[in-house]
Tab-separated table of C-alpha atoms in Angstrom:
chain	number	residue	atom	x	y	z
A	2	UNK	CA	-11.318	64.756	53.108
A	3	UNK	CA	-7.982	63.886	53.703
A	4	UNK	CA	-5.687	63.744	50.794
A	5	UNK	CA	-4.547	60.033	49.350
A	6	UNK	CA	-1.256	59.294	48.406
A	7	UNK	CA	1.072	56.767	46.903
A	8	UNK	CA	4.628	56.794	47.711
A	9	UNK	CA	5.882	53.744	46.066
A	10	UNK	CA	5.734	53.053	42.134
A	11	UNK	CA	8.475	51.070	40.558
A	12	UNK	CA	10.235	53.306	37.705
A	13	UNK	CA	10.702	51.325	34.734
A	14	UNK	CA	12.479	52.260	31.532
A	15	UNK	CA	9.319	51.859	29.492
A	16	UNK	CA	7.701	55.514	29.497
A	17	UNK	CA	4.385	54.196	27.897
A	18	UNK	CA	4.049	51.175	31.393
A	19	UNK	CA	4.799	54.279	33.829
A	20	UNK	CA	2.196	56.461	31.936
A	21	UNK	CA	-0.889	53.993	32.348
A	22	UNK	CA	0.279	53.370	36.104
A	23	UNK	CA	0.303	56.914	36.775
A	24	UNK	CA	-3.249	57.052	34.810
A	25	UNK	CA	-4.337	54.507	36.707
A	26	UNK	CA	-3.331	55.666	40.075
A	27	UNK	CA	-5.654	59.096	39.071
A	28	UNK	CA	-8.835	57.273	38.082
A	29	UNK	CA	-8.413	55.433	41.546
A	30	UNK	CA	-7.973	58.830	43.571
A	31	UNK	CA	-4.845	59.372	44.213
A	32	UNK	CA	-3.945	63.074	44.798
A	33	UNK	CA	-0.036	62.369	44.608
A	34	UNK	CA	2.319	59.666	43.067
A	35	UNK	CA	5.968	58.814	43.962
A	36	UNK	CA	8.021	57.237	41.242
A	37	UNK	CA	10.564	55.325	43.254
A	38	UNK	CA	14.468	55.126	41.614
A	39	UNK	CA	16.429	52.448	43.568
A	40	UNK	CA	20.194	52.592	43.922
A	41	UNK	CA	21.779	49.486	45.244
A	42	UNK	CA	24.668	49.250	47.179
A	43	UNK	CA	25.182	45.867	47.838
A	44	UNK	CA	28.190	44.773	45.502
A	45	UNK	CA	29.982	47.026	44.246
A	46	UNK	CA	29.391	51.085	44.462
A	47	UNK	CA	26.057	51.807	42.688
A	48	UNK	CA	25.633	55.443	41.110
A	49	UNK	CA	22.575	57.233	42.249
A	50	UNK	CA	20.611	58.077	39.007
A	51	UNK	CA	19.077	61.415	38.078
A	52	UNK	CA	15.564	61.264	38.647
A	53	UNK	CA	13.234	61.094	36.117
A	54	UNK	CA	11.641	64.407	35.092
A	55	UNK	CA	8.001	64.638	35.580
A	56	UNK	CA	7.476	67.123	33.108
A	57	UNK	CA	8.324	64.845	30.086
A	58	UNK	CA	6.396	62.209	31.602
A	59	UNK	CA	2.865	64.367	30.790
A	60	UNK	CA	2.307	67.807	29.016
A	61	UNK	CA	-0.903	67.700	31.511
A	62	UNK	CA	-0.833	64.965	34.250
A	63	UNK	CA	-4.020	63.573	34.080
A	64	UNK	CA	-7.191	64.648	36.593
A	65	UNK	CA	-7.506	62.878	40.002
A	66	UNK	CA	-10.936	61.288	40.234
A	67	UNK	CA	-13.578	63.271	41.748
A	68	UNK	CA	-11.424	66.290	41.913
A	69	UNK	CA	-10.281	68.871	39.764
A	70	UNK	CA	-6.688	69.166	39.841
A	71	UNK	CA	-3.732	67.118	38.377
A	72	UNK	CA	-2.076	64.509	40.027
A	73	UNK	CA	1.118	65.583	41.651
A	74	UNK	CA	4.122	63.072	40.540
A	75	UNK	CA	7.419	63.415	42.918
A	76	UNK	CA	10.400	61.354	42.568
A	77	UNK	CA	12.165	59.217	45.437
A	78	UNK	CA	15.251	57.463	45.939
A	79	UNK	CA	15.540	54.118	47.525
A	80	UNK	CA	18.891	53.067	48.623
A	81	UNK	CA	19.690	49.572	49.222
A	82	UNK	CA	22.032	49.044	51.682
A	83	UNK	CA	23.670	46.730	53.623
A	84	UNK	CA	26.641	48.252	55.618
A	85	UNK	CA	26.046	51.476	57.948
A	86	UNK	CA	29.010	53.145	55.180
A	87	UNK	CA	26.553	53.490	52.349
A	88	UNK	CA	24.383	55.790	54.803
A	89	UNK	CA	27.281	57.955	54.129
A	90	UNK	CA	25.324	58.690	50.781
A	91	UNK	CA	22.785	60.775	52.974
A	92	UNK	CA	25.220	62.517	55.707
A	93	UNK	CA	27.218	64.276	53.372
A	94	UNK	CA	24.145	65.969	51.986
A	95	UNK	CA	25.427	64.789	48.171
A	96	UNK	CA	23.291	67.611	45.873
A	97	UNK	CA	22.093	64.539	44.151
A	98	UNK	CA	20.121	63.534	46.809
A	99	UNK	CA	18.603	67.127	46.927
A	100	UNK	CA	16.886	66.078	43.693
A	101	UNK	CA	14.642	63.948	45.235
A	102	UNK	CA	11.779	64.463	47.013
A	103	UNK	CA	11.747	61.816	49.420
A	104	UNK	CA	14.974	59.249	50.453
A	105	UNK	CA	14.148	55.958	51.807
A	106	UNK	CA	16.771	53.672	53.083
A	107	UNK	CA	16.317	49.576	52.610
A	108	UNK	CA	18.189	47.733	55.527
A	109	UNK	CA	19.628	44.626	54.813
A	110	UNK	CA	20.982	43.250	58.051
A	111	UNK	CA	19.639	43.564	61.310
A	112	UNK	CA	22.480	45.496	62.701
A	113	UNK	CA	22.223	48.236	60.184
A	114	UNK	CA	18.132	48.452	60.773
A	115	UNK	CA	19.134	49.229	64.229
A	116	UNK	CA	21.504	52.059	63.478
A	117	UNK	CA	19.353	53.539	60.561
A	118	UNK	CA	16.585	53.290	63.353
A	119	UNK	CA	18.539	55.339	65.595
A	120	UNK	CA	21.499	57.859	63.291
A	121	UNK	CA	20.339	58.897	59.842
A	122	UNK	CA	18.536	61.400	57.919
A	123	UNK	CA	15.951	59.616	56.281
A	124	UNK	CA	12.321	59.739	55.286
A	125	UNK	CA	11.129	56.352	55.407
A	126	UNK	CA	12.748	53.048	56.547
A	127	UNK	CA	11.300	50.401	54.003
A	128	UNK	CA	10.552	46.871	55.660
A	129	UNK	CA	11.184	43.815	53.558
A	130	UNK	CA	7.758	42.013	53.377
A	131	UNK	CA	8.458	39.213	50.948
A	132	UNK	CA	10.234	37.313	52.949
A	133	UNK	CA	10.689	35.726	56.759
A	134	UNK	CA	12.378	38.322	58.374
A	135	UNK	CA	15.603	37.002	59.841
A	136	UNK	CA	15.046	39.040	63.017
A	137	UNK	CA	12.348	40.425	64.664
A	138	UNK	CA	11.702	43.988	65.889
A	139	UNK	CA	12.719	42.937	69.241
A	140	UNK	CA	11.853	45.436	72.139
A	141	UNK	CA	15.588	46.178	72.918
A	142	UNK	CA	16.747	47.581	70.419
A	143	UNK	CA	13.653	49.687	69.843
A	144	UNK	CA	13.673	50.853	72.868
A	145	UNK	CA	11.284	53.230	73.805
A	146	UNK	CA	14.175	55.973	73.838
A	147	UNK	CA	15.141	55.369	70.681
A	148	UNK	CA	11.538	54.394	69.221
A	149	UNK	CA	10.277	57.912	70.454
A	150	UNK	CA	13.405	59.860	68.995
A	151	UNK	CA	11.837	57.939	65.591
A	152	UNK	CA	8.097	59.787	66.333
A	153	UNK	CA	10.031	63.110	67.115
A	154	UNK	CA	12.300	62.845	63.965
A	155	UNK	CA	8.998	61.496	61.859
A	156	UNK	CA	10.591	58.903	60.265
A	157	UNK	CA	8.092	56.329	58.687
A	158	UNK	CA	8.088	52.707	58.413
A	159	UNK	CA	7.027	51.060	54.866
A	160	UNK	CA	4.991	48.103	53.842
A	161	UNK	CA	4.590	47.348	50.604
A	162	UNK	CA	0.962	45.879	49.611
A	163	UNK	CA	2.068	44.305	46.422
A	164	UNK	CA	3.802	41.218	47.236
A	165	UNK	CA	0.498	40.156	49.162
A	166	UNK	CA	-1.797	40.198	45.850
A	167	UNK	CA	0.665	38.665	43.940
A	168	UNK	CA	1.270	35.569	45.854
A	169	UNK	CA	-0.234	33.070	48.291
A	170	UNK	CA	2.956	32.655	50.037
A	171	UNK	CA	4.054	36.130	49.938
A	172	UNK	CA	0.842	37.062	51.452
A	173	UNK	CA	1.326	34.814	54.192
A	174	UNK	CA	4.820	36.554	54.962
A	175	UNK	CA	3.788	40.006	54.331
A	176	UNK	CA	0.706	39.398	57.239
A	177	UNK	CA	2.717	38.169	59.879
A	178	UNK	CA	5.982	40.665	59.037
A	179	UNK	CA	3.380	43.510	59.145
A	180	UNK	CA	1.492	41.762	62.370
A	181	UNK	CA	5.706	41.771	64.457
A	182	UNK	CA	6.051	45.588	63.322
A	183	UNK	CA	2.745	46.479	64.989
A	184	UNK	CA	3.424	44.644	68.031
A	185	UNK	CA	6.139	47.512	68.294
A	186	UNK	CA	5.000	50.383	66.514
A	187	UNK	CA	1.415	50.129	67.691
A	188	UNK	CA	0.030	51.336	64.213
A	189	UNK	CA	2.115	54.623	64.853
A	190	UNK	CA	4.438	55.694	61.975
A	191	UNK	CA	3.086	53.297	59.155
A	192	UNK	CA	2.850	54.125	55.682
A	193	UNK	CA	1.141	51.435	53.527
A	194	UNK	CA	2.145	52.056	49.608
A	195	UNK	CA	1.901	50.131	46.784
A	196	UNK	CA	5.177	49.225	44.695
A	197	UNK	CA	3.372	48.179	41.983
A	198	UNK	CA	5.009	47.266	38.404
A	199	UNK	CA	2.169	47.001	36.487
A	200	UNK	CA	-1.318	49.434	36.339
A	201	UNK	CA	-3.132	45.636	37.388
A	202	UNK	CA	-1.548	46.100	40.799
A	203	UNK	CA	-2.738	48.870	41.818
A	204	UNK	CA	-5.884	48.870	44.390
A	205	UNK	CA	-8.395	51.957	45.256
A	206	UNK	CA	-7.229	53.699	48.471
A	207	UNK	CA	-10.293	52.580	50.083
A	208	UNK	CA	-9.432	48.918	49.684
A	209	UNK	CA	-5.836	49.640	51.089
A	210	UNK	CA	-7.152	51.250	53.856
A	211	UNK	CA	-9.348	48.365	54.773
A	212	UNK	CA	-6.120	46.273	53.590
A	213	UNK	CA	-4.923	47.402	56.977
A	214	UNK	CA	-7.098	45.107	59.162
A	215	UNK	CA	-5.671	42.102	58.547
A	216	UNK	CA	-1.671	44.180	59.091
A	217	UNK	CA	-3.208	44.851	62.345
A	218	UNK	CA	-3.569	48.572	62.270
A	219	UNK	CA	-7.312	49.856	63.065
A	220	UNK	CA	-9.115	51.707	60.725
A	221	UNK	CA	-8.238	55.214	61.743
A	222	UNK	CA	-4.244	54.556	61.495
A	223	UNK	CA	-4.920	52.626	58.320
A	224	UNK	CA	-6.725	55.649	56.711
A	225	UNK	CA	-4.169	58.044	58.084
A	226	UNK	CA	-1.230	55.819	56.907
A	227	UNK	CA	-2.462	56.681	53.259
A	228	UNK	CA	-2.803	59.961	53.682
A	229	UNK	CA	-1.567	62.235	56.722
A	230	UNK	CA	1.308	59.753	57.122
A	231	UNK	CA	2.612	60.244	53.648
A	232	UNK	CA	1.969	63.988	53.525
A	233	UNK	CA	4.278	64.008	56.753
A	234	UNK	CA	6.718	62.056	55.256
A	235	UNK	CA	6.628	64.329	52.120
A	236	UNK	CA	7.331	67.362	54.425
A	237	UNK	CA	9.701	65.928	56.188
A	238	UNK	CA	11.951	65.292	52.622
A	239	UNK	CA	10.969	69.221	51.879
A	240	UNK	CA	12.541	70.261	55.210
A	241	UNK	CA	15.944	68.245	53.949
A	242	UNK	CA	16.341	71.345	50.889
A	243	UNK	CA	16.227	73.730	53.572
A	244	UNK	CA	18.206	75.145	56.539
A	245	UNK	CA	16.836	74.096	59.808
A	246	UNK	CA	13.715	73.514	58.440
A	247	UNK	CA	13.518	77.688	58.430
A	248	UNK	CA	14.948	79.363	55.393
A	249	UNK	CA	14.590	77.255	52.040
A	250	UNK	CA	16.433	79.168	48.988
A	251	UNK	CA	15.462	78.633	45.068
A	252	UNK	CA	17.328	79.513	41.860
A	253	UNK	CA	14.951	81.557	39.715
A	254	UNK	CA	15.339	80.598	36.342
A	255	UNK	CA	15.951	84.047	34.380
A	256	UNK	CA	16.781	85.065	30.952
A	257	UNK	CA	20.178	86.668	30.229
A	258	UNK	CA	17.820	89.483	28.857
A	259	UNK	CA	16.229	90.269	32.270
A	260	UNK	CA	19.167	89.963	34.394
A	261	UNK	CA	20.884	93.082	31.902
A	262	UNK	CA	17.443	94.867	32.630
A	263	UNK	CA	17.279	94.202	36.397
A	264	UNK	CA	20.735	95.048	36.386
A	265	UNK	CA	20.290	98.640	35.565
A	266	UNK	CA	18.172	99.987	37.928
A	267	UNK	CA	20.546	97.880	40.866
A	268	UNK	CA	23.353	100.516	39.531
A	269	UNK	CA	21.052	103.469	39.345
A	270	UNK	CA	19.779	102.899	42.607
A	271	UNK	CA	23.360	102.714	44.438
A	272	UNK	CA	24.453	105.926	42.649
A	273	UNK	CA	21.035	108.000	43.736
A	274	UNK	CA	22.367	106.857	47.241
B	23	UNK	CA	-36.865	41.952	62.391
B	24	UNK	CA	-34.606	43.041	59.497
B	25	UNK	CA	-31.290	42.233	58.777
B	26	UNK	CA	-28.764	44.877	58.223
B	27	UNK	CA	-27.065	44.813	55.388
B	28	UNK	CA	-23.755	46.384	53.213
B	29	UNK	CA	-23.740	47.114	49.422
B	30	UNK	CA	-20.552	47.330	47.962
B	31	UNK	CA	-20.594	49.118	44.450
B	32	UNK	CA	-17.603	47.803	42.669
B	33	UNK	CA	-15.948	48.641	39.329
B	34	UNK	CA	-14.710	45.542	37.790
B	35	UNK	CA	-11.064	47.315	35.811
B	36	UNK	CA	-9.778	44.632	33.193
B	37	UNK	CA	-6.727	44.629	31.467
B	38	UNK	CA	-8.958	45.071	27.992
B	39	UNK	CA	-12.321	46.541	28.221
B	40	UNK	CA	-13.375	44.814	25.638
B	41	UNK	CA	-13.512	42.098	27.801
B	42	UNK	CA	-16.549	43.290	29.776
B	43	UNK	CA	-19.328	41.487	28.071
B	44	UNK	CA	-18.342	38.695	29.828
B	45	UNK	CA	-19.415	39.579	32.816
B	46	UNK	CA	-22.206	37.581	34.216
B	47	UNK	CA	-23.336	37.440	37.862
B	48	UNK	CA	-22.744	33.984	38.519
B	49	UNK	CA	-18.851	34.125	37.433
B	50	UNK	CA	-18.545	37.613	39.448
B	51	UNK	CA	-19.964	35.617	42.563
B	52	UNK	CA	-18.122	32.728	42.100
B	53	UNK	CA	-14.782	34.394	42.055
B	54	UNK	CA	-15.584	36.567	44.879
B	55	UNK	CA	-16.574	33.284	46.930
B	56	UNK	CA	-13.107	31.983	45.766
B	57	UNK	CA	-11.193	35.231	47.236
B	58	UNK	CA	-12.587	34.742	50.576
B	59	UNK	CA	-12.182	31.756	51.076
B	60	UNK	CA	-8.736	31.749	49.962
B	61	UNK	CA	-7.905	34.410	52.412
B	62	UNK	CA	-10.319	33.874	55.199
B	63	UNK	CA	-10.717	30.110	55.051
B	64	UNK	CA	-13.835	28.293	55.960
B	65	UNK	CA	-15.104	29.970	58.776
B	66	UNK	CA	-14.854	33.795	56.155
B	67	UNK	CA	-16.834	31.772	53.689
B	68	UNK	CA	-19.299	30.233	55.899
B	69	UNK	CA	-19.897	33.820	57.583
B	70	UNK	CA	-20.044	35.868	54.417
B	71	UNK	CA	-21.895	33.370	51.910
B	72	UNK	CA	-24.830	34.162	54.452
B	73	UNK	CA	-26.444	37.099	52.708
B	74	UNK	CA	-24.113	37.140	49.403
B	75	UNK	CA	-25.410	38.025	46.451
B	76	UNK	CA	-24.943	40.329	43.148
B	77	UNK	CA	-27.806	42.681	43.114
B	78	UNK	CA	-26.495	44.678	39.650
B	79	UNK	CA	-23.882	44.237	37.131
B	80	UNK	CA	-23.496	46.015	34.294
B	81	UNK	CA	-21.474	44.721	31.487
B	82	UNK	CA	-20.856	48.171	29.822
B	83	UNK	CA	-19.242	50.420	32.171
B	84	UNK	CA	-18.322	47.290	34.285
B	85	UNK	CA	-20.285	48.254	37.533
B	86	UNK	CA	-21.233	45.450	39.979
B	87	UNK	CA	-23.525	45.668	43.231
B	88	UNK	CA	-22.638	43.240	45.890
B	89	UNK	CA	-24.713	42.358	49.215
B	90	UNK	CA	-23.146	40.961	52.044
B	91	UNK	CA	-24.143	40.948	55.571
B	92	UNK	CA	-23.177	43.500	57.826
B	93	UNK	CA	-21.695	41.948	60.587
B	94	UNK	CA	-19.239	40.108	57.858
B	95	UNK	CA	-18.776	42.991	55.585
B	96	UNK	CA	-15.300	43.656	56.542
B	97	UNK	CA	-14.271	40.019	55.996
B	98	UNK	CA	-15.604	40.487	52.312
B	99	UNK	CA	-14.320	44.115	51.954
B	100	UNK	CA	-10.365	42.575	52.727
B	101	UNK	CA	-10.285	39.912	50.826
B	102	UNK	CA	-12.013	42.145	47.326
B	103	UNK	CA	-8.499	43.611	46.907
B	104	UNK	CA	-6.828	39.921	46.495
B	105	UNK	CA	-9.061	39.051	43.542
B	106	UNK	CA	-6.062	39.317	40.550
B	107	UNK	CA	-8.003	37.438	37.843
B	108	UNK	CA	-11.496	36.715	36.582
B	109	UNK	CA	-12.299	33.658	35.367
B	110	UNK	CA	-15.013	32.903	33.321
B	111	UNK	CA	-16.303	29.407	31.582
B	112	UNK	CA	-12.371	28.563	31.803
B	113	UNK	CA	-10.690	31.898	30.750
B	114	UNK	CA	-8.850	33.931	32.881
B	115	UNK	CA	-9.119	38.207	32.545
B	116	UNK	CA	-6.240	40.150	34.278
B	117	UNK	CA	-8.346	42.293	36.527
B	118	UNK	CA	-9.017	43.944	39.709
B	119	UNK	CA	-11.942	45.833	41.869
B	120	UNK	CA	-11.751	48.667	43.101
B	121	UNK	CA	-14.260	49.673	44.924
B	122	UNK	CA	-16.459	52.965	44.524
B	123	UNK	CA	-19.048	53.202	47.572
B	124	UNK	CA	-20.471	50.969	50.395
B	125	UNK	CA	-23.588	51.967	51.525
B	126	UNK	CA	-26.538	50.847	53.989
B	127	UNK	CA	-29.029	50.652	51.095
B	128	UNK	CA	-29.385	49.840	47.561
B	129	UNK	CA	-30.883	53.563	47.017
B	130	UNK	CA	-27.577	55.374	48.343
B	131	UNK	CA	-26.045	53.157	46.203
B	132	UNK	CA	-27.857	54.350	43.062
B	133	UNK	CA	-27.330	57.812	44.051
B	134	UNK	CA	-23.684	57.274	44.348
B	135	UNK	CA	-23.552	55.699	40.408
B	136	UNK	CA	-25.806	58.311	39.272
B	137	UNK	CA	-23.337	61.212	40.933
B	138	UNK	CA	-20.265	59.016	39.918
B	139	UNK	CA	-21.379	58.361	36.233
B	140	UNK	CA	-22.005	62.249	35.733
B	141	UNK	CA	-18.263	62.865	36.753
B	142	UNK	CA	-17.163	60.011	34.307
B	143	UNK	CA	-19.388	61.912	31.107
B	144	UNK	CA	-17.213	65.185	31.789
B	145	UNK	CA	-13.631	63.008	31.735
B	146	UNK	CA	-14.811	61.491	28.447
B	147	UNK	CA	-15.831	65.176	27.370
B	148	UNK	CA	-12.268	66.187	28.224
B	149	UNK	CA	-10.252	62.855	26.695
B	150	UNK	CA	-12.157	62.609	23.486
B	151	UNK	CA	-10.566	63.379	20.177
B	152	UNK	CA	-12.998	62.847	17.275
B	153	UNK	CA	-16.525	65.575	16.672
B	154	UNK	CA	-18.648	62.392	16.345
B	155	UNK	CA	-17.866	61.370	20.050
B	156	UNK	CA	-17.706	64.773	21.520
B	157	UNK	CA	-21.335	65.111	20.494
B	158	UNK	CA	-22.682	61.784	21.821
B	159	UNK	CA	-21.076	62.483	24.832
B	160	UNK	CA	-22.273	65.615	24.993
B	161	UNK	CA	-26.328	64.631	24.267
B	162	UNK	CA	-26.098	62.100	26.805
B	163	UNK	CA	-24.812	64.667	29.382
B	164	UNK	CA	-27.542	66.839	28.096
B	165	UNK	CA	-30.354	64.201	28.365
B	166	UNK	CA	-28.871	63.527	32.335
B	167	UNK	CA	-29.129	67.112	33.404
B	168	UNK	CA	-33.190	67.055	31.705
B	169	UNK	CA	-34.015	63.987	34.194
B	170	UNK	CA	-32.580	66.221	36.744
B	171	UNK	CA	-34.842	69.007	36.391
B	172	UNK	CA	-37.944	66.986	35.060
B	173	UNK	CA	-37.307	64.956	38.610
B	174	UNK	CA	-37.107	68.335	40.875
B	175	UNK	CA	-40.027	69.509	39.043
B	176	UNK	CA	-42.369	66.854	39.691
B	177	UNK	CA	-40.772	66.718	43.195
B	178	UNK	CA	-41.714	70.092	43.935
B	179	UNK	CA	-45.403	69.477	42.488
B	180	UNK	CA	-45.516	67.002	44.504
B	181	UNK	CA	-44.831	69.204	47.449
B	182	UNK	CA	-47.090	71.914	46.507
């Protein structure tokens, strides 16, 4: 059985709030939890925040339901942006970005969707649901050229379930947003997540998946944009920390004690030779 | 002939548990009713109020059983993650379902809550914090693994 996953849950200052959603999201089967940080760009230069660490969130992460082992929480950085400079964020390979575990981008103007489509090193383009999307995802500019480079890179495409419970309005806009984006992306390169502020907003990943239907995926890519999707995605921000998706390199944390040890037998060793 | 049917086993999660005895089957109906229809319109009411009906609830642990036909089951299973509140003789509970199994039959079903239920005994074994609770929990996990056994054991009299 394929694994479930939620890449979208709104970090909020209150630890307590992000503990029951992250409770919640284990009694409802979720193997894996993003917390999502957002950094906006739009007025004036935003600072991209350290992530919060998931180890002073729980001494134990609580037990996924019907399995035995913890929920995995990983960390993911939004940015907000509505001029292709802010992508410059992601080129120069800040090391603050290497703290998360997945980058997302949020295009703002149609011109910018277009080149993040095409030129940037991202995980996962989100789509703005909530509203009537000033453009569509016309065939042109997704051409099939560039639309395939987006399959061979494995960048995914967002949608955000939230806005749909909350609202009669919203739910109407979220439907027909997520109905234009199939009409390109043919139910290829979806992930469905949640963004959810509150535990009450969360749904069982069995509901989600059948939450696809009415987006227009079938049931198969509905399933697999919970799960195989998002486990893509989340290898695809791994490959980021390492070179060429080859070689990845780790500081092991040490003791002063144990370097002066391992230290000694280094020097004895080159003087035998 | 016989008509095919779905049975959804849903757990009702409120924002309070406390607010579980108010659970009755007309009020779980009635807001499910009101979910369809608000996202299906008349022609998702019309085609699921066919067969609809709760077949269990339980108040305690919050478990509902609901029927539905099974040509229309996927027009009732979309429109179960929209339901947001629960009213209830004019009070609203924060809520949502999430839902545990569907199944052909009400027997897979029971087997599913039975399996399910067990799980839940060992989480409450592992969360609890006072003697007194650790040792309820831990008779009534007892008493389900006896019907276990005594059930095998007539079941394999049965086949001898």
């Amino acid at each position: 059985m394929a694994l479930f996953v939620d890449l979208n849950i709104t970090n909020c200052k209150e630890v307590k709030k992000l503990q029951s959603m992250i409770e919640m999201a284990a009694h409802l089967g979720y193997s894996a939890v993003a917390i999502n940080h957002v950094a906006e760009f739009g007025k004036k230069k935003a600072e991209i925040v350290k992530p919060i660490a998931t180890k002073d969130l729980f001494p134990s992460p609580p037990t996924v339901q019907g399995k035995s082992t913890p929920i995995k929480i990983l960390t993911r950085l939004t940015i907000v942006a509505s001029d292709p400079s802010h992508c410059n964020v992601l080129r120069s390979s800040s090391p603050i970005t290497k703290l998360y575990d997945i980058v997302a981008i949020y295009p703002d103007t149609e011109k910018l969707f277009h080149t993040v489509c095409t030129a940037t090193d991202v995980d996962i383009i989100c789509i703005n649901v909530t509203e009537k999307y000033p453009f569509f995802f016309k065939r042109p500019p997704l051409r099939p050229s560039s639309h395939e480079r987006i399959y061979a890179a494995g960048i995914f495409f967002e949608l955000i379930y939230t806005p749909a419970i909350k609202d009669f309005t919203l739910r109407r806009n979220t439907i027909s947003n997520a109905l234009s984006l199939m009409e390109v992306c043919k139910g290829k390169n979806i992930i469905i997540s949640s963004g959810a502020e509150k535990p009450l907003e969360l749904r069982g990943p069995y509901d989600v998946a059948t939450l696809g239907l009415p987006f227009g995926l079938s049931e198969r890519s509905a399933k697999s944009a919970l799960s195989t999707n998002c486990r893509a995605a989340l290898l695809h921000g791994e490959t980021r920390k390492t070179a060429f998706g080859i070689t990845y390199t780790m500081k092991k944390p040490r003791d002063d004690e144990e370097e002066e040890e391992s230290a000694e037998p280094a020097s004895k060793k080159a003087k035998k030779e | 002939m016989r008509f095919k049917c779905r049975y959804f086993l849903c757990e009702l999660v409120l924002q309070d548990p406390r607010w579980r005895r108010n659970i009755t089957a007309g009020s779980v109906s009635y807001n499910v009713r009101e979910a369809v229809a608000r996202l299906h319109g008349d022609f998702g009411i019309a085609a699921c109020s066919l067969g609809l009906s709760v077949k269990y609830i339980n108040a305690y642990t919050g478990i509902i059983l609901l029927r539905c036909r099974k040509e229309f089951h996927q027009l009732l299973w979309t429109s179960l993650p929209f339901i947001t509140s629960f009213g209830n003789r004019g009070q609203q509970f924060a809520c949502f379902i999430n839902t545990l199994h569907v199944g052909g039959t009400i027997r897979t079903c029971q087997k599913f809550l039975i399996q399910y239920n067990k799980k839940q005994l060992a989480l409450l074994l592992k969360n609890c914090t006072n003697a007194e609770e650790r040792d309820a929990i831990q008779a009534s996990i007892a008493s389900s693994l006896i019907d276990e056994e005594q059930e095998e054991f007539l079941s394999e009299e049965v086949i001898n």
